[in-house]
Every structure is written in structure tokens, then in C-alpha cells.
Amino acid sequence: MCNLYTVRKSAAEIAAHFGTDVPTGFNTPEEVVRGRPGLVIREHEGRRVLESMAWGFPRHSKNKRTGAPNKPTPVNNIADLENFMWRGIAPKPFHRCLIPLTAFAEAEGPDGAKTRTWFSVKDQPIFAWAGMWRSSDEWGPVYSGLMTDCNEAIRPVHDRMPVLLHVDEYERWLHGTLDDVVSFRDRCFPDELIETRRTDELWVARKPMISPQPSPTLL
């Protein structure tokens, strides 16, 4: 599953790529990890807006020993569209969004010494991951990204990958039917468009955000 990605472009560059207004007074996070703020593009009153949200829908559970509620944990990948968390919003274009990124990472190597392997799209300095969002009582606006089976370029590292979109597919993702959502999930992104970069950077997980954070709409 994807738990780390980068957005190594300015807010103005992201806005220009996705056709939104340029935000002011906002720093884009270069690395995004689950439970922490990231950027999404969604539609509001007929136009695209760039917005900051927490990466991950809150999932609730109870302590098996005491029965008391645990703190919610962020679910940042959408694996099963039939799961109760996504079933109600997947058919509704209102809840679709585009997640801008410049690369995503998977952990590779032996336990205790895993390193970051990065994947990007050839000739696309900025590209989009198909996402869904909603408002939450716990953290305000939140988003998650749709996953699919990996292609052959990613298979040596992981068996799953984000649903990546071509530029001419943005509108269909934002406005399409549930059948369109399923078709994106089931298609295989072309192997030849993936660039792989292995590194010696250690894979270090950061603690997810578990408290509300401000999430301003960037108009």
C-alpha cells in the first residue's frame, strides 16, 4: 500500500497544472505521510479548487481488553469499494478528488533495513492519483487514494499501486459514474510510463496525525 508520496512543486505550479486559482500564503508539504496534511483538487460550485486535507479517513475501533474506544486511525488507501467506508461515497462525483504528486514510495528490503524505492511517471513532473474525500468530525476534510493491482514495472517491489490518471482522464474521474470508478480501478497503468528510482534512504514511518488540524480551502 502507498503510505508516502512527494509533492515537490510549488502551489502555483500545481494550480497551473490542474487549472485552479493560485493559492497564496500556503506551503505545500514536500513529503506526505498518512494521517498528515496533503493537497487535493476537488470541484466546488462548478470549478476546481485546491484544498488541504488530512490523508486518511478516520477508522474507529475498541480496545479488545477493556471495550473502550481507541483513538481513530487514518485509512489512507482504498482497497475494496464494497467496504462500508467507501460504499456510500464511491458512486457520488461530489466526493471525488485528484491527489497531486511528483512520486510515490514503497518500502523495499529486509525487515529492519527497508529503504525507499520511488516511482514516478515519465515526462510528467506532476501527475494525479484518483482519490475520494469527505468531511469528518474528527479531523475536518479528509481524503484517501484508490488502489489497484500493480503493473509489471512495480511488481518487483509491491503487488499494489495507486490508480494513476492521465491528464485527459481527470474530468471523467471527477464526473463519471460508478462504472467509470470501477473501470479505473481495474485497468492496468502502462508499464513503460513508470520510472523507478531505488535509494539508500531508510524507510522511517512517522506517527500519524490523530488530532484535528486546520484544512483551509485554497481559492
XYZ file of C-alpha atoms in Angstrom:
219
model
C 0.000 0.000 0.000
C 1.115 3.571 -0.581
C 1.952 5.375 2.667
C 4.377 8.017 1.386
C 4.472 10.352 -1.587
C 6.048 13.655 -2.598
C 4.725 16.947 -3.973
C 7.958 18.677 -4.937
C 6.322 21.517 -6.843
C 5.070 24.917 -5.719
C 1.399 25.606 -5.096
C 1.422 27.845 -8.181
C 2.781 25.021 -10.373
C 0.194 22.601 -9.022
C -2.603 25.140 -9.570
C -1.469 25.749 -13.152
C -1.344 22.018 -13.944
C -4.853 21.338 -12.644
C -6.471 24.587 -13.766
C -7.244 26.053 -10.347
C -6.739 29.501 -8.869
C -3.293 30.133 -7.415
C -3.345 29.937 -3.596
C -1.423 32.438 -1.515
C 0.239 32.179 1.887
C 0.369 28.383 1.886
C 3.326 25.990 1.928
C 2.924 22.674 0.123
C 4.339 19.700 2.069
C 7.165 18.071 0.093
C 6.588 14.669 1.693
C 3.131 13.445 2.641
C 2.592 10.551 5.052
C -0.677 9.023 6.200
C -2.633 10.979 8.770
C -0.923 14.265 7.928
C -1.992 17.124 5.651
C -1.756 16.847 1.883
C -3.239 18.674 -1.101
C -6.211 17.650 -3.212
C -8.116 19.151 -6.117
C -11.887 18.850 -5.977
C -14.832 20.601 -7.579
C -16.756 23.305 -5.746
C -19.604 25.265 -7.326
C -18.588 24.222 -10.824
C -14.872 24.929 -10.619
C -11.786 23.182 -9.371
C -10.287 24.246 -6.057
C -7.032 23.329 -4.373
C -7.503 22.301 -0.771
C -5.514 20.977 2.188
C -6.912 17.888 3.932
C -5.717 15.121 6.241
C -4.613 11.983 4.389
C -6.792 9.186 5.727
C -10.414 8.581 6.690
C -10.821 8.014 10.449
C -11.460 4.391 11.372
C -12.845 3.608 14.811
C -12.197 0.538 16.913
C -12.492 -0.627 20.501
C -9.899 -1.919 22.917
C -10.251 -5.699 22.917
C -9.450 -5.900 26.615
C -11.482 -3.020 28.053
C -14.056 -2.337 25.356
C -13.206 1.361 25.499
C -12.907 3.292 22.219
C -9.411 3.572 20.748
C -8.205 6.750 19.102
C -9.205 6.689 15.412
C -6.581 5.614 12.884
C -6.271 7.016 9.338
C -7.200 4.778 6.397
C -5.328 6.358 3.516
C -5.742 3.708 0.789
C -8.999 2.488 -0.774
C -8.665 -1.230 -1.454
C -12.255 -2.538 -1.539
C -15.026 -0.340 -2.932
C -17.604 -2.581 -1.218
C -16.213 -1.737 2.218
C -18.682 0.317 4.301
C -16.193 3.200 4.451
C -16.319 3.766 0.666
C -19.573 2.162 -0.468
C -21.674 5.236 0.245
C -19.417 7.778 -1.435
C -17.902 5.906 -4.412
C -20.957 6.476 -6.686
C -21.086 10.221 -5.921
C -18.915 12.555 -8.039
C -19.157 15.171 -5.258
C -16.744 13.039 -3.211
C -14.129 12.537 -5.970
C -10.830 14.377 -5.948
C -7.447 14.438 -7.653
C -4.361 13.912 -5.487
C -1.350 15.740 -6.971
C 2.046 14.092 -6.584
C 5.513 14.004 -8.094
C 6.462 10.486 -6.910
C 5.272 7.750 -4.543
C 7.353 5.340 -2.497
C 7.236 1.730 -1.355
C 9.445 0.025 1.205
C 11.943 -2.474 -0.198
C 14.442 -4.747 1.502
C 14.757 -6.851 4.678
C 12.885 -6.057 7.891
C 14.763 -3.507 9.964
C 16.678 -2.200 6.950
C 13.965 -1.327 4.443
C 14.725 1.524 2.067
C 12.606 3.842 -0.044
C 12.020 2.956 -3.685
C 10.404 5.801 -5.613
C 8.095 5.619 -8.622
C 7.145 8.472 -10.937
C 5.521 8.912 -14.364
C 7.801 9.575 -17.328
C 7.591 13.075 -18.780
C 5.016 14.136 -16.173
C 6.627 16.326 -13.472
C 3.193 16.448 -11.791
C 0.624 13.668 -12.079
C -2.616 12.666 -10.371
C -3.836 9.822 -8.182
C -7.585 9.086 -8.173
C -8.931 9.995 -4.725
C -12.078 10.408 -2.669
C -12.765 12.845 0.158
C -15.368 13.714 2.771
C -15.769 15.880 5.873
C -15.111 14.184 9.211
C -15.965 15.160 12.772
C -12.508 14.092 13.913
C -10.106 15.844 11.517
C -12.209 18.021 9.222
C -11.865 17.294 5.471
C -10.052 14.001 4.806
C -9.060 12.091 1.664
C -7.868 8.664 0.569
C -6.458 7.233 -2.666
C -7.834 4.381 -4.775
C -5.521 1.372 -5.170
C -5.290 -1.311 -7.857
C -3.180 -4.325 -8.778
C 0.370 -3.384 -9.695
C 1.761 -3.391 -13.207
C 4.953 -5.239 -14.142
C 7.154 -2.185 -13.509
C 6.139 -2.103 -9.828
C 5.707 -5.853 -9.223
C 9.318 -6.429 -8.044
C 8.608 -4.129 -5.081
C 4.873 -4.378 -4.336
C 1.725 -6.097 -5.608
C -0.464 -2.962 -5.348
C -0.188 0.586 -6.715
C -2.174 3.843 -6.795
C -4.749 4.353 -9.553
C -2.869 6.903 -11.664
C -4.681 9.165 -14.115
C -3.671 10.628 -17.444
C -4.377 14.344 -17.881
C -7.239 13.669 -20.299
C -8.882 11.407 -17.688
C -9.276 13.992 -14.930
C -12.777 15.066 -15.964
C -14.011 11.503 -16.300
C -12.763 10.675 -12.818
C -14.326 13.773 -11.265
C -17.689 13.424 -13.038
C -18.006 9.787 -14.082
C -20.334 7.038 -12.938
C -19.595 4.212 -10.521
C -18.848 2.076 -13.596
C -16.133 4.596 -14.509
C -14.673 4.341 -10.997
C -14.560 0.539 -11.290
C -13.000 0.701 -14.749
C -10.191 2.932 -13.470
C -9.599 0.546 -10.572
C -9.471 -2.471 -12.864
C -7.282 -1.107 -15.649
C -3.502 -1.578 -15.729
C -1.401 1.596 -15.934
C 1.192 1.236 -18.739
C 4.488 -0.312 -17.577
C 6.552 1.835 -19.925
C 5.349 5.065 -18.286
C 6.747 4.181 -14.843
C 10.194 5.332 -13.760
C 11.817 3.557 -10.786
C 14.450 5.070 -8.507
C 15.967 2.945 -5.760
C 17.679 4.743 -2.886
C 19.584 4.014 0.323
C 17.163 6.227 2.292
C 15.855 4.258 5.243
C 12.106 3.752 5.372
C 11.158 5.512 8.608
C 7.480 5.694 9.490
C 6.183 8.887 11.073
C 3.403 8.818 13.636
C 0.019 9.561 12.009
C -1.849 12.705 12.960
C -4.645 11.834 15.394
C -5.942 15.280 16.307
C -7.909 17.865 14.291
C -5.895 20.180 12.039
C -6.950 23.277 10.114
C -7.787 22.490 6.493
C -8.373 25.738 4.583
C -9.848 25.774 1.111
C -7.396 27.478 -1.228
C -9.431 29.599 -3.609
